[in-house]
Amino acid sequence: MKKLEIIIESVERRKVCRLLEQLNVSGYTIIDDVMGKGRHVTRSGSELSNILKNSLIIVVETEEVIDKIIDLLKKEVLSYYSGKLFLSDVNIID
Amino acid sequence: MKKLEIIIESVERRKVCRLLEQLNVSGYTIIDDVMGKGRHVTRSGSELSNILKNSLIIVVETEEVIDKIIDLLKKEVLSYYSGKLFLSDVNIID
Amino acid sequence: MKKLEIIIESVERRKVCRLLEQLNVSGYTIIDDVMGKGRHVTRSGSELSNILKNSLIIVVETEEVIDKIIDLLKKEVLSYYSGKLFLSDVNIID
Amino acid sequence: MTEFISDALQNLATPMILFFVLGFISTIIKSDIEIPQAISKVLAIYFMIAIGFKGGVEISKTGIDDGLYDSVLNALIIGVTTPLIAFLILKYIGRIDNINCGAISAHYGSVSVVTFVTAISFLNSKSIEYNGYMAGMMALMESPAIFVSILLVRIFSSQKISTLKSNYVDLLKESLFNSSVVLLFGSLIIGMIVGGKGMSSVKPFLVDPFNGVLTLFLLDMGMIAGQRISEFKKVGLFLGTFALTMPIISAVGTVLLCDAFAFSVGDTLLFSVLAASSSYIAAPAAVRIALPQANPAYYITMSLAITFPFNIMFGIPLYYSIINYLS
Amino acid sequence: MTEFISDALQNLATPMILFFVLGFISTIIKSDIEIPQAISKVLAIYFMIAIGFKGGVEISKTGIDDGLYDSVLNALIIGVTTPLIAFLILKYIGRIDNINCGAISAHYGSVSVVTFVTAISFLNSKSIEYNGYMAGMMALMESPAIFVSILLVRIFSSQKISTLKSNYVDLLKESLFNSSVVLLFGSLIIGMIVGGKGMSSVKPFLVDPFNGVLTLFLLDMGMIAGQRISEFKKVGLFLGTFALTMPIISAVGTVLLCDAFAFSVGDTLLFSVLAASSSYIAAPAAVRIALPQANPAYYITMSLAITFPFNIMFGIPLYYSIINYLS
Amino acid sequence: MTEFISDALQNLATPMILFFVLGFISTIIKSDIEIPQAISKVLAIYFMIAIGFKGGVEISKTGIDDGLYDSVLNALIIGVTTPLIAFLILKYIGRIDNINCGAISAHYGSVSVVTFVTAISFLNSKSIEYNGYMAGMMALMESPAIFVSILLVRIFSSQKISTLKSNYVDLLKESLFNSSVVLLFGSLIIGMIVGGKGMSSVKPFLVDPFNGVLTLFLLDMGMIAGQRISEFKKVGLFLGTFALTMPIISAVGTVLLCDAFAFSVGDTLLFSVLAASSSYIAAPAAVRIALPQANPAYYITMSLAITFPFNIMFGIPLYYSIINYLS
Ligand SMILES: Nc1ncnc2c1ncn2[C@@H]1O[C@H](COP(=O)(O)O)[C@@H](O)[C@H]1O
Ligand SMILES: Nc1ncnc2c1ncn2[C@@H]1O[C@H](COP(=O)(O)O)[C@@H](O)[C@H]1O
Ligand SMILES: Nc1ncnc2c1ncn2[C@@H]1O[C@H](COP(=O)(O)O)[C@@H](O)[C@H]1O
Ligand code: NA
Ligand code: NA
Ligand code: NA
């Protein structure tokens, strides 16, 4: 299985979740108060409009589903908003 | 070393920590405000009883200890509560 | 690429970020409300001075940069403060 | 009847109820209002302290009424019978499985602090008196239903319920020392010790802004209820109807019981509101631990999204008019 | 002139403004004061409820003024012209690209709740009357500028802007049902329904501590503004100047317009402050969704770190003295 | 003696102290009451603003007293001697290593805002006057002890302490511009500028609910202290005794010093409470940075779980009776 960590501006969190549900992923986990610094502005989380704050979304799925997610996110979200995708190997314990 | 990520309902957090300490793990890290969606209800974190909220517990340990943790958690917690275990490879830097 | 997870007392968070910027990392992500237990005190996050609370900082970089980070952190931070470094493999999706 | 309608309308036209409605609507239209969880939590604590403390100060003034022992007895009777009746209805009329019967009856047998607080607000607006120790009665009525319900599950289940032994310890702690019980009793006792003099020093915080804070809290509760209403379908017709009729059954039974005890109108209303109310803070946490196999989508949605709004909007004036009708 | 200076000094010497300055300084000297985000968020909600509710209660008392229709018209005119003027200045004088023109003009066309609240505080301290429905005018003026600005970007961009279709749905929701609009209108209507009687029950929470809470909130705003000032260099000279002159242009225009409508001094001041103010809660979220290619470092820094402090410290007394001068 | 007992009982019977006890007990019995950290943080800020601001307004009314220079001198003497005495006792009687000596003496030399606030509450309940600038004295006494203690560690350690150079910069910033110092001084100055007129606008927020808010905050502090008491064993007998006797030593010394300066009873009590109090917000953060090798389990537990409860429950009335006895 693969673990995809999606770091995205909090304003876009709802949309990313909607896209994940469209793809029928088996589940996802969200950490909502995440700060960060990248090529764009520093997201210190300290203002009221939620645009300078990140959310971290974790999805563990098969490689096939993860590929679909990546494609969809690239098209619908990451071409306009700042964000990062980190992919790694993981085992789900059942 | 192995990294075990335990996603569990917040009501069960104390118990999981107690179990980890029983097994004498060298340490653990907790992120407490975690939302999620899986096979069961959506845990949006937005109510007062802590049952619709997850916690994420990270333990980095040797494979042997991790196996013990997984067995104990499966028996004592995961047969009744919703939750997920993700296992991956990691190096501890000393 | 490598993912370095830095768990450090919150009082030292600013300093770690300063060091990362000194090394010109391409970015980092911070989760600020993290509890934990290790060899030292239990960091339950529940007091006012921020010393019994951890922060989790994630940096994804090339092995070379990560090595520099590890060296610098060991010298400047980890010799005095409690903290942990976890290193694993990851792919950045661009 | 006309009085009930006018009372209901008057009750609906208070800022508290209207803000609840605003919260509810705002979630339906998917507005992005967001009251951080840290705030909801501290507001819930505020109400328990304020209610308990005020009750304690009242007791310190009037002394302990003869009615106290009757009230304790009454509280325990309600706390034991309500979950029993709920369980039987769910099992034999609804044909729900034992575990979910137990989980739901634990909620309807236990009490809701905010419903109680709204009833106090209602009584104050009508200048009707009630006893200071009613806050203590609420604390008393939190836990018994949870134990009774679990006992019922055990009794009715032939095969052994796989509740772990360690769970019982957790459950006992969770129930006896759960935050509402400790805060309510603790503040009550503090209020009794410090009396009127202590009250005057904290009144601008614990008493004066009470209704206003309730306004903000009910806005939040409205949003939480609104979010859960989407799970309404999962609850189904029977449970939906149960969530609307069980409160009325409990309230009417309680009114009759209180009549036998000859309690005042204020106390009777508070007792019937407590009986009618369904817990959504203490009980869910306890039930999740004691009966993990039960479905939270049922009990949380019924308690929070159906019974709670019904009680604060229509239930309270309805029970009040029933009391007036019967006396 | 002397009156302006004395007004400005008097305005600067209020606890609210001074706590803003303290917050600003504390960030500059890198003090570690930290007001948790949960608190900032709930304080912002508090102000919208308090302002809206109070306005509604006023309306319930005085009835709807003849001036209401004029005011709505005025609000819409300002809401449409301000972003247009801003856009043209940015494009033809500043030579800024279309997308950033649109993003910035959306902010300056929309309004800032806290600036409005500070202006109310200013009027109260001078015992100048204003209409209860002005809170509704603020709610009305939140969204139009955002739509106008996006339209302008579309019109001026020959090549198709790659705003996704789904974004429009999000944007409409974000703008019409955004939290400020819902809270302001909702509380206004609640205030109208419950009137003076409802007010008395929540006054100790929604009215009495208002200025004090503003003090704490402005301390926080000062820190947020101070943090952003470090990005000042990225904004550049032209945009920095724009952030100081655009408010004055909008305010003067509005004063003249209000003069034509013959509004009272209080209403005129509030309208000009609304026109002069630049949004930093609703607009950034909407613009981030509608025009993701625009640079947040520009619009957030200008709105929050330049225009907002300017308005609450110097703008309000300045616009007031302009109104007095012209009338 | 009888007066001390009656004072102590009276002090113990205030809502504030009783809520502290409730918080403490609730943790011991493992109740799940949870006051979110965001709330604790903002309450701590509230107290510093309220105390500083009120002090400033007082000064603006009475003008600066002749005693100010004496008070500053007194504050500095205490700020320098207390850590020195603490260090010597720890080193030569307790035989503690230098680093932990320094860490602990930094805490006992610095001051606790909440202990001070509780003492103010005590004085108010007895209608005893004190000077407005005492809040400034508290701010003055925050940092010197930290520097003195580190200096002592340096002096007594033959081998070089491996405190990094960069740490010194951090430490200086942390100490001079730490949040309590900035908020206390800042609010004091704001209070002086705006005076009585500014006060009236924020009184319903910063003054009236003060005691009530303290109630909620002490509930939280009780829980935090209760959580740490489990680490009591790690502290050991000597340090446990130190945590109870050092406050008395500091207080008695301060009473004598204040007597020499002929300060009023109110000021003397506040000075001795400041001397006796041990920091648990500012000092831990500074010490963690300056002396990372020291064991937080010692200093946090001693400060928070032993000295703080002792001072607010018994210390304040004890020091008051000592002052009365000596004068
Ligand atoms: N190299 C990195 N390692 C970890 N997180 C990163 C890295 N680069 C970017 N991020 C995160 O991704 C967010 C968006 O990055 P960017 O699009 O580069 O502004 C940042 O705010 C960080 O939270
Ligand atoms: N595929 C997944 N990827 C990431 N997190 C998951 C996944 N499935 C479940 N989770 C998390 O585990 C929790 C419990 O899942 P479940 O037991 O399926 O309801 C959810 O609330 C999520 O936070
Ligand atoms: N084995 C472990 N697995 C996960 N997190 C750990 C582990 N050991 C330590 N930590 C984290 O690192 C922090 C510092 O650890 P220590 O320096 O051992 O006190 C702890 O508070 C935990 O958050
Ligand atoms: Na009930
Ligand atoms: Na504007
Ligand atoms: Na001291």
PDB file of C-alpha atoms in Angstrom, chain D residues 103-235:
ATOM      1  CA  ALA D 103     -26.926   2.491  23.996  1.00  0.00           C
ATOM      2  CA  ILE D 104     -29.969   4.586  23.120  1.00  0.00           C
ATOM      3  CA  SER D 105     -31.746   4.074  26.435  1.00  0.00           C
ATOM      4  CA  ALA D 106     -28.587   5.168  28.282  1.00  0.00           C
ATOM      5  CA  HIS D 107     -28.818   8.491  26.422  1.00  0.00           C
ATOM      6  CA  TYR D 108     -32.532   9.048  27.037  1.00  0.00           C
ATOM      7  CA  GLY D 109     -32.226   8.031  30.658  1.00  0.00           C
ATOM      8  CA  SER D 110     -29.344  10.420  31.282  1.00  0.00           C
ATOM      9  CA  VAL D 111     -29.721  14.206  31.079  1.00  0.00           C
ATOM     10  CA  SER D 112     -28.655  17.172  28.968  1.00  0.00           C
ATOM     11  CA  VAL D 113     -27.057  20.101  30.756  1.00  0.00           C
ATOM     12  CA  VAL D 114     -27.899  22.636  28.065  1.00  0.00           C
ATOM     13  CA  THR D 115     -31.549  21.622  27.892  1.00  0.00           C
ATOM     14  CA  PHE D 116     -31.691  22.135  31.665  1.00  0.00           C
ATOM     15  CA  VAL D 117     -29.999  25.510  31.328  1.00  0.00           C
ATOM     16  CA  THR D 118     -32.521  26.558  28.679  1.00  0.00           C
ATOM     17  CA  ALA D 119     -35.362  25.515  30.991  1.00  0.00           C
ATOM     18  CA  ILE D 120     -33.866  27.647  33.771  1.00  0.00           C
ATOM     19  CA  SER D 121     -33.804  30.546  31.342  1.00  0.00           C
ATOM     20  CA  PHE D 122     -37.470  29.865  30.539  1.00  0.00           C
ATOM     21  CA  LEU D 123     -38.420  29.828  34.240  1.00  0.00           C
ATOM     22  CA  ASN D 124     -36.490  33.026  34.901  1.00  0.00           C
ATOM     23  CA  SER D 125     -38.295  34.790  32.062  1.00  0.00           C
ATOM     24  CA  LYS D 126     -41.592  33.794  33.722  1.00  0.00           C
ATOM     25  CA  SER D 127     -40.278  34.579  37.239  1.00  0.00           C
ATOM     26  CA  ILE D 128     -41.116  31.080  38.445  1.00  0.00           C
ATOM     27  CA  GLU D 129     -39.165  29.867  41.494  1.00  0.00           C
ATOM     28  CA  TYR D 130     -37.299  26.594  41.740  1.00  0.00           C
ATOM     29  CA  ASN D 131     -35.114  24.977  44.349  1.00  0.00           C
ATOM     30  CA  GLY D 132     -31.371  25.640  44.468  1.00  0.00           C
ATOM     31  CA  TYR D 133     -30.545  21.963  44.699  1.00  0.00           C
ATOM     32  CA  MET D 134     -32.079  21.148  41.315  1.00  0.00           C
ATOM     33  CA  ALA D 135     -28.574  21.461  39.850  1.00  0.00           C
ATOM     34  CA  GLY D 136     -27.602  18.683  42.221  1.00  0.00           C
ATOM     35  CA  MET D 137     -30.549  16.603  41.019  1.00  0.00           C
ATOM     36  CA  MET D 138     -29.247  16.972  37.491  1.00  0.00           C
ATOM     37  CA  ALA D 139     -25.847  15.713  38.605  1.00  0.00           C
ATOM     38  CA  LEU D 140     -27.535  12.785  40.349  1.00  0.00           C
ATOM     39  CA  MET D 141     -29.435  11.850  37.227  1.00  0.00           C
ATOM     40  CA  GLU D 142     -26.435  11.720  34.917  1.00  0.00           C
ATOM     41  CA  SER D 143     -25.070   8.275  35.651  1.00  0.00           C
ATOM     42  CA  PRO D 144     -27.716   5.797  36.864  1.00  0.00           C
ATOM     43  CA  ALA D 145     -29.290   5.378  33.428  1.00  0.00           C
ATOM     44  CA  ILE D 146     -25.962   4.357  31.967  1.00  0.00           C
ATOM     45  CA  PHE D 147     -25.551   1.538  34.481  1.00  0.00           C
ATOM     46  CA  VAL D 148     -29.158   0.450  34.207  1.00  0.00           C
ATOM     47  CA  SER D 149     -28.884   0.282  30.429  1.00  0.00           C
ATOM     48  CA  ILE D 150     -25.753  -1.831  30.478  1.00  0.00           C
ATOM     49  CA  LEU D 151     -27.343  -4.135  33.023  1.00  0.00           C
ATOM     50  CA  LEU D 152     -30.338  -4.507  30.724  1.00  0.00           C
ATOM     51  CA  VAL D 153     -28.088  -5.409  27.826  1.00  0.00           C
ATOM     52  CA  ARG D 154     -26.438  -8.084  29.992  1.00  0.00           C
ATOM     53  CA  ILE D 155     -29.756  -9.466  31.178  1.00  0.00           C
ATOM     54  CA  PHE D 156     -31.320  -9.660  27.749  1.00  0.00           C
ATOM     55  CA  SER D 157     -28.301 -11.059  25.966  1.00  0.00           C
ATOM     56  CA  SER D 158     -28.067 -14.818  26.206  1.00  0.00           C
ATOM     57  CA  GLN D 159     -24.607 -15.047  24.676  1.00  0.00           C
ATOM     58  CA  LYS D 160     -21.900 -13.273  26.669  1.00  0.00           C
ATOM     59  CA  ILE D 161     -21.355  -9.704  25.650  1.00  0.00           C
ATOM     60  CA  SER D 162     -17.743  -9.310  24.883  1.00  0.00           C
ATOM     61  CA  THR D 163     -17.275  -6.203  26.956  1.00  0.00           C
ATOM     62  CA  LEU D 164     -13.796  -6.419  28.328  1.00  0.00           C
ATOM     63  CA  LYS D 165     -13.282  -6.483  32.051  1.00  0.00           C
ATOM     64  CA  SER D 166     -10.994  -3.488  31.962  1.00  0.00           C
ATOM     65  CA  ASN D 167     -13.831  -1.586  30.354  1.00  0.00           C
ATOM     66  CA  TYR D 168     -15.848  -1.775  33.545  1.00  0.00           C
ATOM     67  CA  VAL D 169     -13.225   0.051  35.498  1.00  0.00           C
ATOM     68  CA  ASP D 170     -13.038   2.712  32.825  1.00  0.00           C
ATOM     69  CA  LEU D 171     -16.797   2.950  32.740  1.00  0.00           C
ATOM     70  CA  LEU D 172     -17.201   3.386  36.458  1.00  0.00           C
ATOM     71  CA  LYS D 173     -14.604   6.138  36.488  1.00  0.00           C
ATOM     72  CA  GLU D 174     -16.108   7.717  33.405  1.00  0.00           C
ATOM     73  CA  SER D 175     -19.562   7.733  35.003  1.00  0.00           C
ATOM     74  CA  LEU D 176     -18.929   8.643  38.608  1.00  0.00           C
ATOM     75  CA  PHE D 177     -16.128  11.089  38.028  1.00  0.00           C
ATOM     76  CA  ASN D 178     -17.154  12.338  34.621  1.00  0.00           C
ATOM     77  CA  SER D 179     -16.661  16.023  34.165  1.00  0.00           C
ATOM     78  CA  SER D 180     -20.295  17.089  34.447  1.00  0.00           C
ATOM     79  CA  VAL D 181     -20.861  15.225  37.685  1.00  0.00           C
ATOM     80  CA  VAL D 182     -17.665  16.569  39.260  1.00  0.00           C
ATOM     81  CA  LEU D 183     -18.199  20.140  38.062  1.00  0.00           C
ATOM     82  CA  LEU D 184     -21.871  20.280  39.031  1.00  0.00           C
ATOM     83  CA  PHE D 185     -21.444  18.759  42.486  1.00  0.00           C
ATOM     84  CA  GLY D 186     -18.167  20.569  43.071  1.00  0.00           C
ATOM     85  CA  SER D 187     -19.594  23.974  42.198  1.00  0.00           C
ATOM     86  CA  LEU D 188     -22.735  23.266  44.206  1.00  0.00           C
ATOM     87  CA  ILE D 189     -20.689  22.553  47.294  1.00  0.00           C
ATOM     88  CA  ILE D 190     -18.500  25.600  46.675  1.00  0.00           C
ATOM     89  CA  GLY D 191     -21.633  27.720  46.336  1.00  0.00           C
ATOM     90  CA  MET D 192     -22.965  26.334  49.618  1.00  0.00           C
ATOM     91  CA  ILE D 193     -19.695  27.133  51.393  1.00  0.00           C
ATOM     92  CA  VAL D 194     -19.185  30.677  50.113  1.00  0.00           C
ATOM     93  CA  GLY D 195     -22.855  31.716  50.106  1.00  0.00           C
ATOM     94  CA  GLY D 196     -24.113  35.167  49.173  1.00  0.00           C
ATOM     95  CA  LYS D 197     -20.849  36.931  49.957  1.00  0.00           C
ATOM     96  CA  GLY D 198     -18.873  34.705  47.621  1.00  0.00           C
ATOM     97  CA  MET D 199     -21.589  35.109  45.014  1.00  0.00           C
ATOM     98  CA  SER D 200     -21.283  38.881  44.926  1.00  0.00           C
ATOM     99  CA  SER D 201     -17.609  38.628  43.976  1.00  0.00           C
ATOM    100  CA  VAL D 202     -18.187  36.395  40.953  1.00  0.00           C
ATOM    101  CA  LYS D 203     -21.676  37.513  39.900  1.00  0.00           C
ATOM    102  CA  PRO D 204     -20.467  39.705  36.990  1.00  0.00           C
ATOM    103  CA  PHE D 205     -18.915  36.583  35.476  1.00  0.00           C
ATOM    104  CA  LEU D 206     -21.068  33.634  36.516  1.00  0.00           C
ATOM    105  CA  VAL D 207     -24.516  35.227  36.606  1.00  0.00           C
ATOM    106  CA  ASP D 208     -24.909  38.448  34.617  1.00  0.00           C
ATOM    107  CA  PRO D 209     -23.622  37.269  31.223  1.00  0.00           C
ATOM    108  CA  PHE D 210     -25.249  33.820  31.568  1.00  0.00           C
ATOM    109  CA  ASN D 211     -28.025  34.303  29.011  1.00  0.00           C
ATOM    110  CA  GLY D 212     -25.717  36.044  26.596  1.00  0.00           C
ATOM    111  CA  VAL D 213     -23.142  33.270  26.749  1.00  0.00           C
ATOM    112  CA  LEU D 214     -25.964  30.787  26.252  1.00  0.00           C
ATOM    113  CA  THR D 215     -26.745  32.622  23.034  1.00  0.00           C
ATOM    114  CA  LEU D 216     -23.260  31.984  21.679  1.00  0.00           C
ATOM    115  CA  PHE D 217     -23.264  28.391  22.888  1.00  0.00           C
ATOM    116  CA  LEU D 218     -26.616  27.634  21.286  1.00  0.00           C
ATOM    117  CA  LEU D 219     -25.376  29.109  17.996  1.00  0.00           C
ATOM    118  CA  ASP D 220     -22.639  26.507  18.213  1.00  0.00           C
ATOM    119  CA  MET D 221     -25.029  23.719  19.260  1.00  0.00           C
ATOM    120  CA  GLY D 222     -27.245  24.637  16.321  1.00  0.00           C
ATOM    121  CA  MET D 223     -24.317  24.134  13.974  1.00  0.00           C
ATOM    122  CA  ILE D 224     -23.383  20.815  15.553  1.00  0.00           C
ATOM    123  CA  ALA D 225     -26.997  19.641  15.355  1.00  0.00           C
ATOM    124  CA  GLY D 226     -27.224  20.852  11.751  1.00  0.00           C
ATOM    125  CA  GLN D 227     -24.132  18.873  10.794  1.00  0.00           C
ATOM    126  CA  ARG D 228     -25.625  15.697  12.180  1.00  0.00           C
ATOM    127  CA  ILE D 229     -29.012  16.122  10.554  1.00  0.00           C
ATOM    128  CA  SER D 230     -27.456  14.806   7.351  1.00  0.00           C
ATOM    129  CA  GLU D 231     -27.185  11.416   9.062  1.00  0.00           C
ATOM    130  CA  PHE D 232     -30.926  11.492   9.713  1.00  0.00           C
ATOM    131  CA  LYS D 233     -31.572   8.907   7.027  1.00  0.00           C
ATOM    132  CA  LYS D 234     -29.363   6.387   8.791  1.00  0.00           C
ATOM    133  CA  VAL D 235     -31.564   6.761  11.873  1.00  0.00           C
TER     134      VAL D 235
END
